[in-house]
């Protein structure tokens, strides 16, 4: 659905102004990324309305997006699965309860993971030069560490999710 819409918009734009637009493939890909992200955000917003947790869900979404931008992480091979998993976990996060002690433990462990592994998996996905990776790491750690101030269980759940996405996948027999 999103793929067809991206192609239709890209084709229309190329037809309207063929001289001053990039190739249809470039526009289609860019539009796909934008529309896919927008679709996911709209689904999360609608689900948060239905579940009655709009503020907490949207706070978790913003926290996840910021962490993802600066920390990176594992990418699923299917955008459909990425959408389903993102919607499910971000909408579930406000319903996960942690005691203050567990929030503190989660924050310490997850910020430690951010410190050791962020930024991760940017090559092939982002055009950020490696010389900026230390800055990305600092910002990711600061964003993750902000939950030491907020002490919010929803943000703690999101922090766990994002930090897990940073842990390198072990390949068969290597590193053992």
PDB file of C-alpha atoms in Angstrom:
ATOM      1  CA  UNK A   1       0.000   0.000   0.000  1.00  0.00           C
ATOM      2  CA  UNK A   2       2.666   2.518   1.042  1.00  0.00           C
ATOM      3  CA  UNK A   3       4.900   1.315  -1.777  1.00  0.00           C
ATOM      4  CA  UNK A   4       2.177   1.920  -4.385  1.00  0.00           C
ATOM      5  CA  UNK A   5       1.351   5.340  -2.932  1.00  0.00           C
ATOM      6  CA  UNK A   6       5.042   6.302  -2.957  1.00  0.00           C
ATOM      7  CA  UNK A   7       5.334   5.258  -6.591  1.00  0.00           C
ATOM      8  CA  UNK A   8       2.184   7.155  -7.570  1.00  0.00           C
ATOM      9  CA  UNK A   9       3.349  10.367  -5.880  1.00  0.00           C
ATOM     10  CA  UNK A  10       6.879  10.060  -7.310  1.00  0.00           C
ATOM     11  CA  UNK A  11       5.512   9.466 -10.814  1.00  0.00           C
ATOM     12  CA  UNK A  12       3.165  12.427 -10.500  1.00  0.00           C
ATOM     13  CA  UNK A  13       5.961  14.723  -9.304  1.00  0.00           C
ATOM     14  CA  UNK A  14       8.203  13.587 -12.151  1.00  0.00           C
ATOM     15  CA  UNK A  15       5.426  14.230 -14.669  1.00  0.00           C
ATOM     16  CA  UNK A  16       4.731  17.715 -13.255  1.00  0.00           C
ATOM     17  CA  UNK A  17       8.396  18.796 -13.244  1.00  0.00           C
ATOM     18  CA  UNK A  18      10.691  16.307 -14.938  1.00  0.00           C
ATOM     19  CA  UNK A  19      13.658  18.693 -15.176  1.00  0.00           C
ATOM     20  CA  UNK A  20      13.954  19.749 -11.523  1.00  0.00           C
ATOM     21  CA  UNK A  21      13.197  16.488  -9.740  1.00  0.00           C
ATOM     22  CA  UNK A  22      15.432  13.518  -8.921  1.00  0.00           C
ATOM     23  CA  UNK A  23      14.779  10.112 -10.467  1.00  0.00           C
ATOM     24  CA  UNK A  24      11.507   8.347  -9.753  1.00  0.00           C
ATOM     25  CA  UNK A  25      13.380   5.648  -7.786  1.00  0.00           C
ATOM     26  CA  UNK A  26      15.033   8.219  -5.510  1.00  0.00           C
ATOM     27  CA  UNK A  27      11.754  10.047  -4.884  1.00  0.00           C
ATOM     28  CA  UNK A  28       9.879   6.764  -4.378  1.00  0.00           C
ATOM     29  CA  UNK A  29      12.381   5.602  -1.748  1.00  0.00           C
ATOM     30  CA  UNK A  30      12.341   8.947   0.084  1.00  0.00           C
ATOM     31  CA  UNK A  31       8.558   9.103   0.008  1.00  0.00           C
ATOM     32  CA  UNK A  32       8.352   5.505   1.217  1.00  0.00           C
ATOM     33  CA  UNK A  33      10.500   6.297   4.266  1.00  0.00           C
ATOM     34  CA  UNK A  34       8.446   9.408   5.068  1.00  0.00           C
ATOM     35  CA  UNK A  35       5.041   7.772   4.518  1.00  0.00           C
ATOM     36  CA  UNK A  36       6.034   4.618   6.397  1.00  0.00           C
ATOM     37  CA  UNK A  37       7.158   6.669   9.403  1.00  0.00           C
ATOM     38  CA  UNK A  38       4.024   8.807   9.252  1.00  0.00           C
ATOM     39  CA  UNK A  39       1.808   5.709   9.019  1.00  0.00           C
ATOM     40  CA  UNK A  40       3.507   4.185  12.070  1.00  0.00           C
ATOM     41  CA  UNK A  41       3.142   7.395  14.103  1.00  0.00           C
ATOM     42  CA  UNK A  42      -0.540   7.742  13.149  1.00  0.00           C
ATOM     43  CA  UNK A  43      -1.208   4.109  14.110  1.00  0.00           C
ATOM     44  CA  UNK A  44       0.523   4.622  17.458  1.00  0.00           C
ATOM     45  CA  UNK A  45      -1.513   7.785  18.075  1.00  0.00           C
ATOM     46  CA  UNK A  46      -4.811   6.058  17.224  1.00  0.00           C
ATOM     47  CA  UNK A  47      -3.917   3.058  19.404  1.00  0.00           C
ATOM     48  CA  UNK A  48      -2.990   5.392  22.277  1.00  0.00           C
ATOM     49  CA  UNK A  49      -6.407   7.054  21.984  1.00  0.00           C
ATOM     50  CA  UNK A  50      -8.161   3.680  22.062  1.00  0.00           C
ATOM     51  CA  UNK A  51      -6.059   2.510  25.015  1.00  0.00           C
ATOM     52  CA  UNK A  52      -6.508   5.763  26.940  1.00  0.00           C
ATOM     53  CA  UNK A  53      -2.774   6.397  27.360  1.00  0.00           C
ATOM     54  CA  UNK A  54      -2.111   9.221  24.902  1.00  0.00           C
ATOM     55  CA  UNK A  55       0.398  11.290  26.899  1.00  0.00           C
ATOM     56  CA  UNK A  56       2.500   8.343  28.107  1.00  0.00           C
ATOM     57  CA  UNK A  57       2.480   6.651  24.695  1.00  0.00           C
ATOM     58  CA  UNK A  58       3.467   9.808  22.839  1.00  0.00           C
ATOM     59  CA  UNK A  59       6.193  10.536  25.416  1.00  0.00           C
ATOM     60  CA  UNK A  60       7.496   6.999  24.875  1.00  0.00           C
ATOM     61  CA  UNK A  61       7.348   7.467  21.102  1.00  0.00           C
ATOM     62  CA  UNK A  62       9.342  10.715  21.224  1.00  0.00           C
ATOM     63  CA  UNK A  63      11.873   9.132  23.606  1.00  0.00           C
ATOM     64  CA  UNK A  64      12.252   6.113  21.294  1.00  0.00           C
ATOM     65  CA  UNK A  65      12.649   8.284  18.191  1.00  0.00           C
ATOM     66  CA  UNK A  66      15.307  10.448  19.855  1.00  0.00           C
ATOM     67  CA  UNK A  67      17.206   7.427  21.141  1.00  0.00           C
ATOM     68  CA  UNK A  68      16.961   5.772  17.739  1.00  0.00           C
ATOM     69  CA  UNK A  69      18.247   8.869  15.924  1.00  0.00           C
ATOM     70  CA  UNK A  70      21.335   9.210  18.111  1.00  0.00           C
ATOM     71  CA  UNK A  71      22.011   5.594  19.151  1.00  0.00           C
ATOM     72  CA  UNK A  72      21.018   3.670  16.030  1.00  0.00           C
ATOM     73  CA  UNK A  73      20.447  -0.042  16.468  1.00  0.00           C
ATOM     74  CA  UNK A  74      19.394  -3.260  14.798  1.00  0.00           C
ATOM     75  CA  UNK A  75      17.096  -3.027  11.764  1.00  0.00           C
ATOM     76  CA  UNK A  76      14.511  -5.668  10.963  1.00  0.00           C
ATOM     77  CA  UNK A  77      14.637  -6.979   7.415  1.00  0.00           C
ATOM     78  CA  UNK A  78      10.929  -6.293   6.880  1.00  0.00           C
ATOM     79  CA  UNK A  79       9.406  -2.836   7.253  1.00  0.00           C
ATOM     80  CA  UNK A  80       6.059  -4.513   7.975  1.00  0.00           C
ATOM     81  CA  UNK A  81       7.507  -6.341  10.974  1.00  0.00           C
ATOM     82  CA  UNK A  82       9.244  -3.146  12.067  1.00  0.00           C
ATOM     83  CA  UNK A  83       5.906  -1.318  12.004  1.00  0.00           C
ATOM     84  CA  UNK A  84       4.036  -4.072  13.858  1.00  0.00           C
ATOM     85  CA  UNK A  85       6.766  -4.407  16.490  1.00  0.00           C
ATOM     86  CA  UNK A  86       7.126  -0.632  16.964  1.00  0.00           C
ATOM     87  CA  UNK A  87       3.383  -0.069  17.323  1.00  0.00           C
ATOM     88  CA  UNK A  88       2.977  -3.012  19.700  1.00  0.00           C
ATOM     89  CA  UNK A  89       5.910  -2.235  21.985  1.00  0.00           C
ATOM     90  CA  UNK A  90       5.449   1.522  22.133  1.00  0.00           C
ATOM     91  CA  UNK A  91       1.726   1.129  22.874  1.00  0.00           C
ATOM     92  CA  UNK A  92       2.419  -1.590  25.455  1.00  0.00           C
ATOM     93  CA  UNK A  93       5.112   0.421  27.290  1.00  0.00           C
ATOM     94  CA  UNK A  94       2.704   2.623  29.335  1.00  0.00           C
ATOM     95  CA  UNK A  95       1.135  -0.505  30.813  1.00  0.00           C
ATOM     96  CA  UNK A  96       4.412  -1.928  32.132  1.00  0.00           C
ATOM     97  CA  UNK A  97       4.909  -1.082  35.788  1.00  0.00           C
ATOM     98  CA  UNK A  98       8.314  -0.928  37.431  1.00  0.00           C
ATOM     99  CA  UNK A  99       9.139  -0.008  41.010  1.00  0.00           C
ATOM    100  CA  UNK A 100      11.496   2.925  41.544  1.00  0.00           C
ATOM    101  CA  UNK A 101      14.256   0.433  42.350  1.00  0.00           C
ATOM    102  CA  UNK A 102      13.731  -1.397  39.048  1.00  0.00           C
ATOM    103  CA  UNK A 103      13.620   1.869  37.129  1.00  0.00           C
ATOM    104  CA  UNK A 104      16.999   2.764  38.649  1.00  0.00           C
ATOM    105  CA  UNK A 105      18.462  -0.661  37.783  1.00  0.00           C
ATOM    106  CA  UNK A 106      17.077  -0.494  34.230  1.00  0.00           C
ATOM    107  CA  UNK A 107      18.449   3.020  33.784  1.00  0.00           C
ATOM    108  CA  UNK A 108      21.924   2.019  34.963  1.00  0.00           C
ATOM    109  CA  UNK A 109      22.116  -1.097  32.766  1.00  0.00           C
ATOM    110  CA  UNK A 110      20.556   0.514  29.686  1.00  0.00           C
ATOM    111  CA  UNK A 111      22.677   3.670  29.885  1.00  0.00           C
ATOM    112  CA  UNK A 112      25.716   1.399  30.263  1.00  0.00           C
ATOM    113  CA  UNK A 113      24.690  -0.398  27.064  1.00  0.00           C
ATOM    114  CA  UNK A 114      24.256   2.980  25.341  1.00  0.00           C
ATOM    115  CA  UNK A 115      27.715   3.997  26.537  1.00  0.00           C
ATOM    116  CA  UNK A 116      29.378   0.849  25.185  1.00  0.00           C
ATOM    117  CA  UNK A 117      27.440   0.263  21.971  1.00  0.00           C
ATOM    118  CA  UNK A 118      25.968   3.546  20.687  1.00  0.00           C
ATOM    119  CA  UNK A 119      25.996   4.557  17.951  1.00  0.00           C
ATOM    120  CA  UNK A 120      25.346   1.250  16.251  1.00  0.00           C
ATOM    121  CA  UNK A 121      24.451   0.091  12.758  1.00  0.00           C
ATOM    122  CA  UNK A 122      24.663   3.486  11.034  1.00  0.00           C
ATOM    123  CA  UNK A 123      26.760   2.296   8.106  1.00  0.00           C
ATOM    124  CA  UNK A 124      24.463   1.745   5.155  1.00  0.00           C
ATOM    125  CA  UNK A 125      21.562   3.501   6.864  1.00  0.00           C
ATOM    126  CA  UNK A 126      22.820   6.997   7.656  1.00  0.00           C
ATOM    127  CA  UNK A 127      25.208   9.379   5.984  1.00  0.00           C
ATOM    128  CA  UNK A 128      26.776  10.594   9.210  1.00  0.00           C
ATOM    129  CA  UNK A 129      30.597  10.634   9.072  1.00  0.00           C
ATOM    130  CA  UNK A 130      32.274   8.472  11.718  1.00  0.00           C
ATOM    131  CA  UNK A 131      34.053  11.507  13.169  1.00  0.00           C
ATOM    132  CA  UNK A 132      30.656  12.502  14.659  1.00  0.00           C
ATOM    133  CA  UNK A 133      30.032   9.142  16.355  1.00  0.00           C
ATOM    134  CA  UNK A 134      31.456  10.290  19.732  1.00  0.00           C
ATOM    135  CA  UNK A 135      28.971  13.183  19.731  1.00  0.00           C
ATOM    136  CA  UNK A 136      26.125  10.797  18.880  1.00  0.00           C
ATOM    137  CA  UNK A 137      27.214   8.563  21.773  1.00  0.00           C
ATOM    138  CA  UNK A 138      27.229  11.469  24.240  1.00  0.00           C
ATOM    139  CA  UNK A 139      23.794  12.664  23.124  1.00  0.00           C
ATOM    140  CA  UNK A 140      22.380   9.106  23.261  1.00  0.00           C
ATOM    141  CA  UNK A 141      23.737   8.622  26.789  1.00  0.00           C
ATOM    142  CA  UNK A 142      22.286  11.991  27.864  1.00  0.00           C
ATOM    143  CA  UNK A 143      18.875  11.132  26.399  1.00  0.00           C
ATOM    144  CA  UNK A 144      18.913   7.701  28.037  1.00  0.00           C
ATOM    145  CA  UNK A 145      20.232   9.191  31.269  1.00  0.00           C
ATOM    146  CA  UNK A 146      17.404  11.715  31.381  1.00  0.00           C
ATOM    147  CA  UNK A 147      15.234   8.978  32.865  1.00  0.00           C
ATOM    148  CA  UNK A 148      17.331   9.210  36.033  1.00  0.00           C
ATOM    149  CA  UNK A 149      15.528  12.556  36.397  1.00  0.00           C
ATOM    150  CA  UNK A 150      12.093  11.502  35.095  1.00  0.00           C
ATOM    151  CA  UNK A 151      12.043   8.070  36.811  1.00  0.00           C
ATOM    152  CA  UNK A 152       9.262   7.123  34.393  1.00  0.00           C
ATOM    153  CA  UNK A 153       8.318   3.449  33.925  1.00  0.00           C
ATOM    154  CA  UNK A 154       7.186   4.008  30.312  1.00  0.00           C
ATOM    155  CA  UNK A 155      10.520   5.594  29.428  1.00  0.00           C
ATOM    156  CA  UNK A 156      12.315   2.772  31.267  1.00  0.00           C
ATOM    157  CA  UNK A 157      10.479   0.208  29.112  1.00  0.00           C
ATOM    158  CA  UNK A 158      11.404   2.132  25.953  1.00  0.00           C
ATOM    159  CA  UNK A 159      15.008   2.435  27.169  1.00  0.00           C
ATOM    160  CA  UNK A 160      15.195  -1.350  27.626  1.00  0.00           C
ATOM    161  CA  UNK A 161      13.833  -1.899  24.113  1.00  0.00           C
ATOM    162  CA  UNK A 162      16.255   0.533  22.486  1.00  0.00           C
ATOM    163  CA  UNK A 163      19.276  -0.714  24.419  1.00  0.00           C
ATOM    164  CA  UNK A 164      18.502  -4.315  23.395  1.00  0.00           C
ATOM    165  CA  UNK A 165      18.491  -3.166  19.764  1.00  0.00           C
ATOM    166  CA  UNK A 166      22.094  -1.988  20.233  1.00  0.00           C
ATOM    167  CA  UNK A 167      23.534  -5.272  21.468  1.00  0.00           C
ATOM    168  CA  UNK A 168      25.480  -6.920  18.639  1.00  0.00           C
ATOM    169  CA  UNK A 169      24.122 -10.182  17.319  1.00  0.00           C
ATOM    170  CA  UNK A 170      26.611 -12.969  17.880  1.00  0.00           C
ATOM    171  CA  UNK A 171      27.542 -14.915  14.780  1.00  0.00           C
ATOM    172  CA  UNK A 172      27.827 -18.694  14.856  1.00  0.00           C
ATOM    173  CA  UNK A 173      30.777 -19.692  17.007  1.00  0.00           C
ATOM    174  CA  UNK A 174      32.586 -16.366  16.794  1.00  0.00           C
ATOM    175  CA  UNK A 175      33.691 -14.626  19.962  1.00  0.00           C
ATOM    176  CA  UNK A 176      33.191 -17.648  22.194  1.00  0.00           C
TER     177      UNK A 176
END
